Amino acid sequence: MAEYLIDDVSPYYLHMEMFVTTIREQANDEQRAYWLPLIESWKIIGAYAQTELGHGSNVRGLELEARWDNRTKEFVLHSPTLTASKWWNGSLGRIANHTIVVAQLLLPVPGAPEKYVSHGPHPFIVQVRDMKTHQPLNGVVVGDIGPKYGYITMDNAYMLFDNFRIPHSAMLSRYSSVDVNTGAYTKPAQPALVYGSLTYVRANIVHHARLVLARAVTVAVRYSTVRRQFQDRDGDKNGPEMSVLDYPTVQIRILPLLATTFALHYTGLAMRAVYQNARQDIDKGNFQSLAHMHSMSSGLKSLCTMLAADGIETCRRAMGGHGFGGGSGLIQLNNDYLSKPTVEGDNWMLTQQVAAYLIKKMTAAVNSVDSPGADETDARFKEFVRNKRSGSGKQTFNVLNSDLDIVKSFERRATTMAYEAYEQRVIKKQNWNSLLIQLHKLSKAQSQSILVTTFFEAITIDKTLSAPTKTVLLDLYRLFALYTVENEGYEFFRCNAVSQGDLDSLPSRVQDLMARIRPHAVKLVDSWMIPDYLLDSALGRYDGRVYEDLYNRAHRLNPLNRITFNPNYWEEEIVKGSGDNVANLLAKL
Amino acid sequence: MAEYLIDDVSPYYLHMEMFVTTIREQANDEQRAYWLPLIESWKIIGAYAQTELGHGSNVRGLELEARWDNRTKEFVLHSPTLTASKWWNGSLGRIANHTIVVAQLLLPVPGAPEKYVSHGPHPFIVQVRDMKTHQPLNGVVVGDIGPKYGYITMDNAYMLFDNFRIPHSAMLSRYSSVDVNTGAYTKPAQPALVYGSLTYVRANIVHHARLVLARAVTVAVRYSTVRRQFQDRDGDKNGPEMSVLDYPTVQIRILPLLATTFALHYTGLAMRAVYQNARQDIDKGNFQSLAHMHSMSSGLKSLCTMLAADGIETCRRAMGGHGFGGGSGLIQLNNDYLSKPTVEGDNWMLTQQVAAYLIKKMTAAVNSVDSPGADETDARFKEFVRNKRSGSGKQTFNVLNSDLDIVKSFERRATTMAYEAYEQRVIKKQNWNSLLIQLHKLSKAQSQSILVTTFFEAITIDKTLSAPTKTVLLDLYRLFALYTVENEGYEFFRCNAVSQGDLDSLPSRVQDLMARIRPHAVKLVDSWMIPDYLLDSALGRYDGRVYEDLYNRAHRLNPLNRITFNPNYWEEEIVKGSGDNVANLLAKL
């Protein structure tokens, strides 16, 4: 709780997350028994070093080598090139003394012991700094990479190895192992398991996105209610100025994002449930839900972090001049969050995974179109293919008057695009890379469909909601969905998911929905109950005392005002009364 | 040139720009003769204080009062509320000793000398700090407002006045004045002239946007050419990894922005020419081009700063992990530039001015539809109305095969939307505020049309271009235009500006154009000739030595690596060997 409220990422963060999680998930029982007590008592501090200077997305392309020396029974860690330097690894730049290191496992070819072959990247646990002096061990070069966009409290590392020897026990061997006597390799039964923790991290990112966006929307809604500017042009010229949130051009930037926070909330919960169920299945040896979970978490990570990152900046700009000021409370939030569209799977890279999954599902559906659906997606795909063959199912949906039809409209668009991708790739054998933009759009359509469906089902199922609350939530659902349709209008039209008449009516419908939500906007952001302490925002204060707080930060708290600069170039003294002058400064250089 | 290369805004910036410009444009001859020599010799340092804590966009709502005291022949500056505090005023927080102050001019009502009436905001020149001690004068509270998103080298101010008296000569009186004997007011002949310098600033912002975006695109194109990741999925698995700029999903983010830099270039030049011509007309007493210039500069300021600001961030994200690092050179560029969508007219506010102008033009066209067009816009509007009445002119344009048809397609969309806005406001008498979103879209369509038209005309007219250069520029023109059409597909379709068949073909046409431009991408960014010194970017180096530079910045230049932190919570010393420990630090607090 203290960490959350302080709102700075801890330089010990990786120790508590990826380091310990990797030991728990990838270490064998003996390794767990040795390392976990040291980690949990903080006797060692660990990090996680995977990404390199030259390789991030392409994990199989990592260059750091772990070569098995069968004579000494050691692995030799070696960075053959500059680009093999580990890079970006948090908690490792100045803090950690141990780290997980992901390296290419090089083993001798059976029968030709001088020849080595790579078995791909594997995790090792490695001590890199002396426990007493905290200096890098011989053969290790490690340090902090310097400033970056956000995350100023985190010590991201570079690290190179020069023929650095580690014992056989360093290789985490729950799923794959090297025989200490023969150097023979045992590969994991289910390779995807190695990436389990990454799926966990992605599911958490989806859940986290809602709170980040809720912070920005809380500030924007509260400030734009307090802020007044201009009388109504067609109204009383001497009346009070209007709250800026009463302008449709401010509403259209903030209120769809308010609706998005709730969409993200319900999808975050659903994503967690899917992850936990899949995890339980896997523990029972059932891997059927793995592909679905992987696709869902990849697509949602991509879409939700984009919605949140862009949403913060939209909120900030919607607040005009004061949004650029430090009193907004959004500057560090924005700088820190801008890492999220890139880390843990680049948002554009990830969409390929979703598309590949959907093309596979569509291929299966086409090939057994008359058998019962194996799951929801399969059933929907089969119905689509049957309708396509029979020429039926061509009516569009009534998205303006039926909440369920909105769900169906999003489904049809995503299904149509999945079919088109299947046609291009499977039937027409198009080059994969030539389809990437189309596949990215497919993933987005699919993930938007999940958001809309989950939002609608959550409101419908929840019997604890009072009637007025449910009414407002349904309006938020409609706003989120129809605003999305409007922005991607032609795609919905092209996929026969929305009629031209409905598309022409969308702008005024969206405006009507915003007018209905406007009176509830402050209460809706208050319902997130984000404390002022965390917001750290003059504009977003719960009590609305925006201007007093801004003035206090400037006039009383800004230490710069205690210094009196001398603005005249022809006088030597720089700060009045300090004795500092240009000659002094030059002498120091 | 030094200032430009240093790439930090100078805290003296307002002295050299708005301060001296306002004296030149708003002071009468006597005031000019007194102040300009002091300004030009830096004997005084000036700023420009207009915006207040409570009012930015609504200049007429400023609260600071300048009340004429006819007994003492002085104005009394007074801030009646906290929100009347000046705010954001650059160069004034710590540096300036003088400033332009914009305040409500309060004059006694003739015949009722105890009653005062406001004649609106007027500029005054005011000394606010002592010339020897640099301390605020009695009756003035002034200081720096503290941190903000970017512009860390600028001292933005807050400032309040407590019945602070300034002489009659303080009011800048080129266009309006107060009679020193009677207190009678003379108003300017042409009120719009007062805002002349703002139009100048906006025209400059349009011209500046191209260079800012060119910097980001230069970095992105160079880095994504050097950066390689993954072999071709359908190609040789053991071949070299692909340049990431060969992936369509990287191209679609960077290459349309490369095309945008050239679109902004030609429109920036055109905007300057329009401004200079209008200025010459005005000096001759001809105000006909004022409204067109004002509308054009407002709409383009809004669109071009949005394209540049969003473009920087798109480039940054397209560079993956290293885009988040300090080596990108885009962090300060982004932080500083993010002020531009807000300052000098908020990007959403400004679009009302464009729409109001177009509605007025359309009203005039409708009312004299058969007379010859007074200017290009008038002729186009009249033709549209005539076609509408006769039911002709319904064929769409061949945007895939005719460069001129692209221009016509953008014009038809903008004209159709201008007519719709006219219908809503003039015929149906809709409330102005209820139309704001629609008017914003109209302004965007109009400004996009200007960008496309100007780009096409510039290439067509320029006889100095070699044939190969012209071919590439035409492809950039097509990419910029068709990418824009694709993103606003439904609007073009709805306005009968592009056919459904053409819209369906757009994605593959855009992809073809990108493939054609790709081999020229590095040369095209090189043609901007932005020096490495200004780029300050490991990723964007002219020589492509990206990884060496990143490593140098981390391993050799980062001073943090000279400090060895102690990571153990149970030991007192924080920095190894420093003697600093927790007890010492607590004792200091």
Coordinates of C-alpha atoms in Angstrom, one line a residue, chain B residues 41-470:
Chain B
S41 CA 20.1 47.8 -25.8
W42 CA 18.9 45.3 -23.1
K43 CA 18.8 48.2 -20.5
I44 CA 15.4 46.8 -19.5
I45 CA 14.2 43.2 -19.8
G46 CA 10.6 42.7 -20.7
A47 CA 7.9 40.0 -20.7
Y48 CA 4.3 39.7 -21.8
A49 CA 1.6 39.1 -19.2
Q50 CA -1.9 38.4 -20.6
T51 CA -3.1 34.9 -19.4
E52 CA -4.5 34.7 -15.8
L53 CA -5.0 31.9 -13.4
G54 CA -8.7 31.9 -14.2
H55 CA -8.7 33.0 -17.9
G56 CA -6.8 31.9 -21.0
S57 CA -8.9 31.4 -24.0
N58 CA -11.5 34.0 -23.0
V59 CA -9.4 37.1 -23.2
R60 CA -12.4 39.3 -22.6
G61 CA -12.9 37.6 -19.3
L62 CA -9.5 38.7 -17.9
E63 CA -10.0 40.1 -14.3
L64 CA -7.0 42.4 -13.7
E65 CA -8.2 46.0 -13.6
A66 CA -6.6 49.2 -14.8
R67 CA -8.8 51.9 -13.3
W68 CA -8.2 55.5 -14.5
D69 CA -7.8 58.0 -11.6
N70 CA -8.6 61.3 -13.2
R71 CA -7.3 63.3 -10.2
T72 CA -3.8 61.9 -10.2
K73 CA -3.8 61.1 -13.9
E74 CA -2.7 57.5 -13.2
F75 CA -4.1 54.0 -13.8
V76 CA -4.5 51.8 -10.8
L77 CA -3.6 48.2 -11.5
H78 CA -5.5 45.8 -9.1
S79 CA -6.2 42.1 -9.0
P80 CA -9.6 41.8 -7.3
T81 CA -9.5 38.0 -6.9
L82 CA -7.0 35.1 -6.7
T83 CA -8.0 34.0 -10.2
A84 CA -7.0 37.5 -11.5
S85 CA -3.4 36.5 -10.9
K86 CA -1.4 36.6 -14.1
W87 CA -0.2 33.1 -14.8
W88 CA 2.1 31.3 -17.3
N89 CA 3.8 34.5 -18.4
G90 CA 7.2 33.5 -19.7
S91 CA 10.4 35.4 -18.8
L92 CA 8.6 37.1 -15.9
G93 CA 9.0 34.5 -13.1
R94 CA 12.6 35.4 -12.2
I95 CA 14.0 37.5 -15.1
A96 CA 12.1 40.5 -16.4
N97 CA 12.0 43.9 -14.7
H98 CA 9.4 45.2 -17.1
T99 CA 6.4 43.6 -18.7
I100 CA 3.4 44.2 -21.0
V101 CA 0.3 43.8 -18.8
V102 CA -3.1 43.2 -20.4
A103 CA -5.8 44.6 -18.1
Q104 CA -9.5 45.6 -18.3
L105 CA -9.5 49.3 -19.0
L106 CA -11.9 50.8 -16.5
L107 CA -13.0 54.4 -17.2
P108 CA -15.5 56.7 -15.5
V109 CA -18.9 56.9 -17.1
P110 CA -19.2 60.4 -18.6
G111 CA -21.5 62.4 -16.4
A112 CA -21.3 59.8 -13.5
P113 CA -17.6 60.0 -12.5
E114 CA -18.1 57.6 -9.5
K115 CA -19.3 54.8 -11.9
Y116 CA -16.8 52.9 -14.0
V117 CA -17.3 50.8 -17.1
S118 CA -14.9 48.4 -18.7
H119 CA -13.7 49.0 -22.3
G120 CA -12.2 45.6 -22.5
P121 CA -8.6 44.3 -22.2
H122 CA -5.8 46.7 -23.2
P123 CA -2.0 46.5 -23.0
F124 CA 0.1 48.6 -20.6
I125 CA 3.9 48.7 -20.1
V126 CA 4.8 48.3 -16.5
Q127 CA 8.0 48.2 -14.4
V128 CA 7.5 45.4 -11.9
R129 CA 11.0 44.9 -10.3
D130 CA 13.5 47.3 -8.9
M131 CA 16.3 48.0 -11.3
K132 CA 19.0 47.8 -8.7
T133 CA 17.8 45.1 -6.2
H134 CA 15.7 43.2 -8.7
Q135 CA 13.1 42.8 -6.0
P136 CA 9.4 43.2 -6.8
L137 CA 8.2 46.8 -6.4
N138 CA 5.7 47.5 -3.6
G139 CA 2.3 46.5 -4.6
V140 CA 3.5 43.7 -6.9
V141 CA 3.7 40.0 -6.1
V142 CA 5.5 38.1 -8.8
G143 CA 7.3 34.7 -8.9
D144 CA 7.8 31.5 -10.9
I145 CA 5.0 29.0 -11.0
G146 CA 7.1 25.9 -10.6
P147 CA 7.7 22.8 -12.7
K148 CA 5.6 22.0 -15.8
Y149 CA 5.7 19.4 -18.6
G150 CA 8.5 20.9 -20.7
Y151 CA 10.2 24.3 -21.0
I152 CA 12.3 23.7 -18.0
T153 CA 14.6 26.6 -18.8
M154 CA 11.7 29.1 -18.9
D155 CA 10.5 31.1 -15.8
N156 CA 6.8 31.2 -16.2
A157 CA 5.2 33.7 -13.8
Y158 CA 2.4 34.4 -11.5
M159 CA 1.8 38.0 -10.7
L160 CA -0.8 40.0 -8.6
F161 CA -1.2 43.8 -8.2
D162 CA -2.4 45.6 -5.0
N163 CA -3.6 49.0 -6.1
F164 CA -0.4 49.6 -8.0
R165 CA -0.2 53.0 -9.7
I166 CA 1.2 53.5 -13.2
P167 CA 1.4 56.7 -15.3
H168 CA -0.9 57.7 -18.1
S169 CA 1.9 57.0 -20.6
A170 CA 1.9 53.3 -19.6
M171 CA -1.1 52.6 -21.8
L172 CA 0.1 51.6 -25.3
S173 CA -1.8 54.0 -27.4
R174 CA -1.2 53.4 -31.1
Y175 CA -4.8 52.3 -31.8
S176 CA -6.8 53.3 -28.7
S177 CA -6.2 55.9 -26.0
V178 CA -7.5 57.7 -23.0
D179 CA -7.6 61.5 -22.9
V180 CA -5.3 62.6 -20.1
N181 CA -7.6 65.6 -19.3
T182 CA -11.1 64.2 -19.6
G183 CA -10.5 60.4 -19.3
A184 CA -12.5 60.0 -22.5
Y185 CA -11.8 56.8 -24.6
T186 CA -10.8 56.6 -28.2
K187 CA -11.4 53.2 -29.7
P188 CA -9.3 51.5 -32.4
A189 CA -10.6 52.0 -36.0
Q190 CA -10.2 48.2 -36.7
P191 CA -10.5 46.2 -33.5
A192 CA -8.9 43.1 -35.1
L193 CA -5.6 44.9 -35.5
V194 CA -5.0 44.5 -31.8
Y195 CA -4.6 40.8 -32.3
G196 CA -2.2 41.2 -35.3
S197 CA 0.8 39.8 -33.4
L198 CA -1.1 36.7 -32.4
T199 CA -1.8 35.9 -36.1
Y200 CA 1.9 36.4 -36.8
V201 CA 2.8 33.9 -34.0
R202 CA 0.3 31.3 -35.3
A203 CA 1.7 31.6 -38.9
N204 CA 5.2 31.0 -37.4
I205 CA 3.9 28.0 -35.4
V206 CA 2.7 26.4 -38.7
H207 CA 6.1 26.9 -40.3
H208 CA 7.9 25.6 -37.2
A209 CA 5.8 22.4 -37.0
R210 CA 7.5 21.0 -40.1
L211 CA 11.0 21.2 -38.6
V212 CA 10.0 19.6 -35.3
L213 CA 8.3 16.7 -37.0
A214 CA 11.3 16.4 -39.4
R215 CA 13.6 15.9 -36.4
A216 CA 11.4 13.1 -35.0
V217 CA 11.0 11.4 -38.5
T218 CA 14.8 11.7 -39.2
V219 CA 15.5 9.8 -36.0
A220 CA 12.8 7.2 -36.6
V221 CA 13.8 6.5 -40.3
R222 CA 17.5 6.3 -39.6
Y223 CA 17.1 4.0 -36.5
S224 CA 14.5 1.7 -38.0
T225 CA 16.8 1.2 -41.0
V226 CA 19.8 0.2 -38.7
R227 CA 17.6 -1.8 -36.3
R228 CA 17.1 -5.4 -37.4
Q229 CA 14.7 -7.9 -35.8
F230 CA 13.5 -11.3 -36.9
Q231 CA 14.1 -13.2 -40.1
D232 CA 11.3 -13.2 -42.7
R233 CA 8.7 -15.6 -41.4
D234 CA 8.1 -17.0 -44.9
G235 CA 11.8 -16.7 -45.9
D236 CA 15.2 -18.0 -45.0
K237 CA 15.2 -18.8 -41.3
N238 CA 19.0 -18.5 -41.2
G239 CA 19.2 -15.4 -43.3
P240 CA 20.0 -11.9 -41.8
E241 CA 17.3 -10.3 -39.7
M242 CA 15.1 -7.7 -41.5
S243 CA 15.5 -3.9 -41.1
V244 CA 12.4 -3.0 -39.1
L245 CA 11.5 -0.3 -41.6
D246 CA 10.8 -3.1 -44.0
Y247 CA 7.8 -4.2 -41.9
P248 CA 4.6 -2.6 -43.1
T249 CA 3.5 -2.2 -39.5
V250 CA 6.6 0.0 -38.9
Q251 CA 6.2 1.8 -42.3
I252 CA 2.5 2.7 -41.6
R253 CA 3.6 4.6 -38.5
I254 CA 6.7 6.4 -39.9
L255 CA 6.3 6.9 -43.7
P256 CA 3.0 8.8 -43.7
L257 CA 4.7 11.1 -41.1
L258 CA 7.7 11.5 -43.5
A259 CA 5.2 12.5 -46.1
T260 CA 3.6 14.9 -43.6
T261 CA 6.9 16.8 -43.1
F262 CA 6.8 17.8 -46.7
A263 CA 3.1 18.6 -46.7
L264 CA 3.8 20.9 -43.7
H265 CA 6.8 22.4 -45.4
Y266 CA 4.9 23.6 -48.4
T267 CA 1.9 24.8 -46.4
G268 CA 4.3 26.6 -44.0
L269 CA 5.7 28.5 -46.9
A270 CA 2.2 29.2 -48.3
M271 CA 1.0 30.4 -44.8
R272 CA 4.0 32.9 -44.6
A273 CA 3.2 34.2 -48.1
V274 CA -0.5 34.7 -47.2
Y275 CA 0.5 36.5 -44.0
Q276 CA 3.0 38.8 -45.7
N277 CA 0.5 39.7 -48.5
A278 CA -2.3 40.4 -46.0
R279 CA 0.0 42.5 -43.9
Q280 CA 1.0 44.6 -46.9
D281 CA -2.7 45.0 -47.8
I282 CA -3.5 46.1 -44.2
D283 CA -0.7 48.6 -44.3
K284 CA -2.4 50.1 -47.4
G285 CA -5.7 50.2 -45.5
N286 CA -7.1 47.2 -47.3
F287 CA -8.7 44.7 -44.8
Q288 CA -10.2 42.3 -47.3
S289 CA -7.7 39.5 -46.7
L290 CA -7.8 39.7 -42.9
A291 CA -10.6 37.2 -42.4
H292 CA -9.1 34.7 -44.7
M293 CA -5.7 34.9 -43.2
H294 CA -7.2 34.7 -39.7
S295 CA -9.2 31.6 -40.5
M296 CA -6.3 29.9 -42.4
S297 CA -3.8 30.5 -39.6
S298 CA -6.3 29.4 -36.9
G299 CA -7.2 26.1 -38.7
L300 CA -3.6 25.3 -39.7
K301 CA -2.2 26.1 -36.3
S302 CA -4.7 23.6 -34.8
L303 CA -4.1 20.8 -37.3
C304 CA -0.4 21.2 -37.9
T305 CA 0.6 21.3 -34.2
M306 CA -1.6 18.2 -33.6
L307 CA 0.1 16.4 -36.5
A308 CA 3.5 17.3 -35.2
A309 CA 2.8 16.6 -31.5
D310 CA 1.2 13.3 -32.1
G311 CA 3.8 12.5 -34.8
I312 CA 6.7 12.8 -32.4
E313 CA 5.1 10.3 -30.0
T314 CA 4.2 7.9 -32.9
C315 CA 7.8 8.0 -34.0
R316 CA 9.0 7.4 -30.5
R317 CA 6.8 4.4 -30.0
A318 CA 7.7 3.0 -33.4
M319 CA 11.3 2.7 -32.1
G320 CA 10.3 0.2 -29.4
G321 CA 12.3 0.0 -26.2
H322 CA 15.1 2.3 -27.3
G323 CA 12.5 4.9 -28.2
F324 CA 11.8 5.1 -24.4
G325 CA 15.5 5.7 -23.7
G326 CA 17.3 9.0 -23.4
G327 CA 19.3 8.1 -26.5
S328 CA 16.3 8.7 -28.7
G329 CA 16.8 12.5 -28.5
L330 CA 13.0 12.8 -28.5
I331 CA 12.2 13.2 -24.8
Q332 CA 12.8 17.0 -24.4
L333 CA 11.5 17.6 -28.0
N334 CA 8.3 15.9 -27.0
N335 CA 8.0 17.5 -23.6
D336 CA 8.6 21.0 -25.0
Y337 CA 6.4 20.6 -28.0
L338 CA 3.4 19.3 -26.1
S339 CA 2.7 22.9 -25.1
K340 CA 2.0 23.8 -28.7
P341 CA -1.5 22.3 -29.1
T342 CA -2.6 24.6 -26.2
V343 CA -0.7 27.9 -26.4
E344 CA -1.5 30.8 -28.8
G345 CA -5.1 29.6 -29.2
D346 CA -6.2 26.1 -27.9
N347 CA -6.4 23.7 -30.8
W348 CA -10.1 22.9 -30.2
M349 CA -11.1 26.5 -29.5
L350 CA -9.5 27.8 -32.7
T351 CA -11.6 25.6 -34.9
Q352 CA -14.7 27.7 -34.1
Q353 CA -13.0 30.6 -35.9
V354 CA -12.5 28.6 -39.0
A355 CA -16.1 27.3 -39.0
A356 CA -17.6 30.7 -38.4
Y357 CA -15.6 32.1 -41.4
L358 CA -16.8 29.2 -43.6
I359 CA -20.4 29.5 -42.5
K360 CA -20.3 33.2 -43.3
K361 CA -18.7 32.5 -46.7
M362 CA -21.4 29.8 -47.4
T363 CA -24.2 32.2 -46.4
A364 CA -22.9 34.8 -48.9
A365 CA -22.5 32.1 -51.6
V366 CA -26.0 30.9 -51.1
N367 CA -27.4 34.4 -51.3
S368 CA -25.7 35.3 -54.5
V369 CA -25.3 31.9 -56.1
D370 CA -25.3 33.1 -59.8
S371 CA -22.9 36.0 -59.5
P372 CA -19.2 35.4 -60.2
G373 CA -17.1 34.0 -57.4
A374 CA -15.3 36.8 -55.4
D375 CA -12.4 34.4 -54.6
E376 CA -11.6 30.7 -54.9
T377 CA -13.6 29.6 -51.9
D378 CA -16.6 31.7 -53.0
A379 CA -16.5 30.2 -56.5
R380 CA -16.2 26.7 -55.1
F381 CA -19.1 27.2 -52.7
K382 CA -21.3 28.7 -55.4
E383 CA -20.6 25.8 -57.7
F384 CA -21.5 23.4 -54.9
V385 CA -24.8 25.1 -54.2
R386 CA -25.7 25.3 -57.9
N387 CA -25.0 21.6 -58.3
K388 CA -27.0 20.8 -55.2
R389 CA -30.0 22.8 -56.6
S390 CA -29.8 21.2 -60.1
G391 CA -29.0 17.7 -58.8
S392 CA -25.8 17.5 -60.9
G393 CA -22.1 17.0 -59.9
K394 CA -22.7 13.7 -58.2
Q395 CA -19.9 11.6 -59.7
T396 CA -17.2 10.7 -57.2
F397 CA -13.5 11.3 -58.0
N398 CA -10.9 8.9 -59.2
V399 CA -8.5 9.3 -56.3
L400 CA -6.5 6.2 -57.1
N401 CA -5.5 7.4 -60.6
S402 CA -5.7 11.2 -60.7
D403 CA -3.6 13.5 -58.5
L404 CA -5.9 16.4 -59.3
D405 CA -9.0 14.3 -58.3
I406 CA -7.5 13.9 -54.9
V407 CA -7.5 17.7 -54.5
K408 CA -11.1 17.8 -55.7
S409 CA -12.1 15.0 -53.3
F410 CA -10.8 16.9 -50.3
E411 CA -12.5 20.1 -51.5
R412 CA -15.8 18.4 -51.9
R413 CA -15.7 16.9 -48.4
A414 CA -14.8 20.3 -46.9
T415 CA -17.4 22.1 -48.9
T416 CA -20.1 19.5 -48.1
M417 CA -19.4 19.9 -44.4
A418 CA -19.4 23.7 -44.7
Y419 CA -22.8 23.5 -46.3
E420 CA -24.1 21.2 -43.5
A421 CA -22.8 23.6 -40.9
Y422 CA -24.5 26.5 -42.7
E423 CA -27.7 24.5 -42.8
Q424 CA -27.6 23.7 -39.0
R425 CA -26.7 27.2 -37.9
V426 CA -28.2 29.6 -40.4
I427 CA -31.3 27.7 -41.6
K428 CA -32.2 25.6 -38.6
K429 CA -30.9 28.1 -36.1
Q430 CA -29.2 25.5 -34.0
N431 CA -27.5 26.5 -30.8
W432 CA -23.8 27.2 -31.5
N433 CA -22.5 25.1 -28.6
S434 CA -24.5 22.1 -29.7
L435 CA -22.7 22.2 -33.1
L436 CA -19.1 22.4 -31.7
I437 CA -18.0 18.9 -32.5
Q438 CA -19.3 19.2 -36.0
L439 CA -17.6 22.6 -36.4
H440 CA -14.3 21.1 -35.2
K441 CA -14.6 18.4 -37.9
L442 CA -15.3 21.0 -40.5
S443 CA -12.2 23.0 -39.6
K444 CA -10.1 19.8 -39.7
A445 CA -11.5 18.9 -43.2
Q446 CA -10.9 22.5 -44.4
S447 CA -7.3 22.5 -43.1
Q448 CA -6.5 19.1 -44.5
S449 CA -7.8 20.3 -47.9
I450 CA -5.4 23.3 -47.7
L451 CA -2.5 20.9 -46.9
V452 CA -3.3 18.6 -49.8
T453 CA -4.0 21.4 -52.3
T454 CA -0.8 23.3 -51.4
F455 CA 1.3 20.2 -51.5
F456 CA 0.0 19.3 -55.0
E457 CA 0.4 22.8 -56.4
A458 CA 3.9 23.3 -55.1
I459 CA 5.1 20.1 -56.8
T460 CA 3.3 20.9 -60.0
I461 CA 4.5 24.5 -60.2
D462 CA 8.1 23.9 -59.3
K463 CA 10.1 23.6 -62.6
T464 CA 13.4 23.2 -60.9
L465 CA 12.6 19.7 -59.7
S466 CA 14.4 16.8 -61.5
A467 CA 12.1 14.1 -62.8
P468 CA 13.2 11.5 -60.2
T469 CA 12.7 13.9 -57.4
K470 CA 9.3 14.9 -58.7

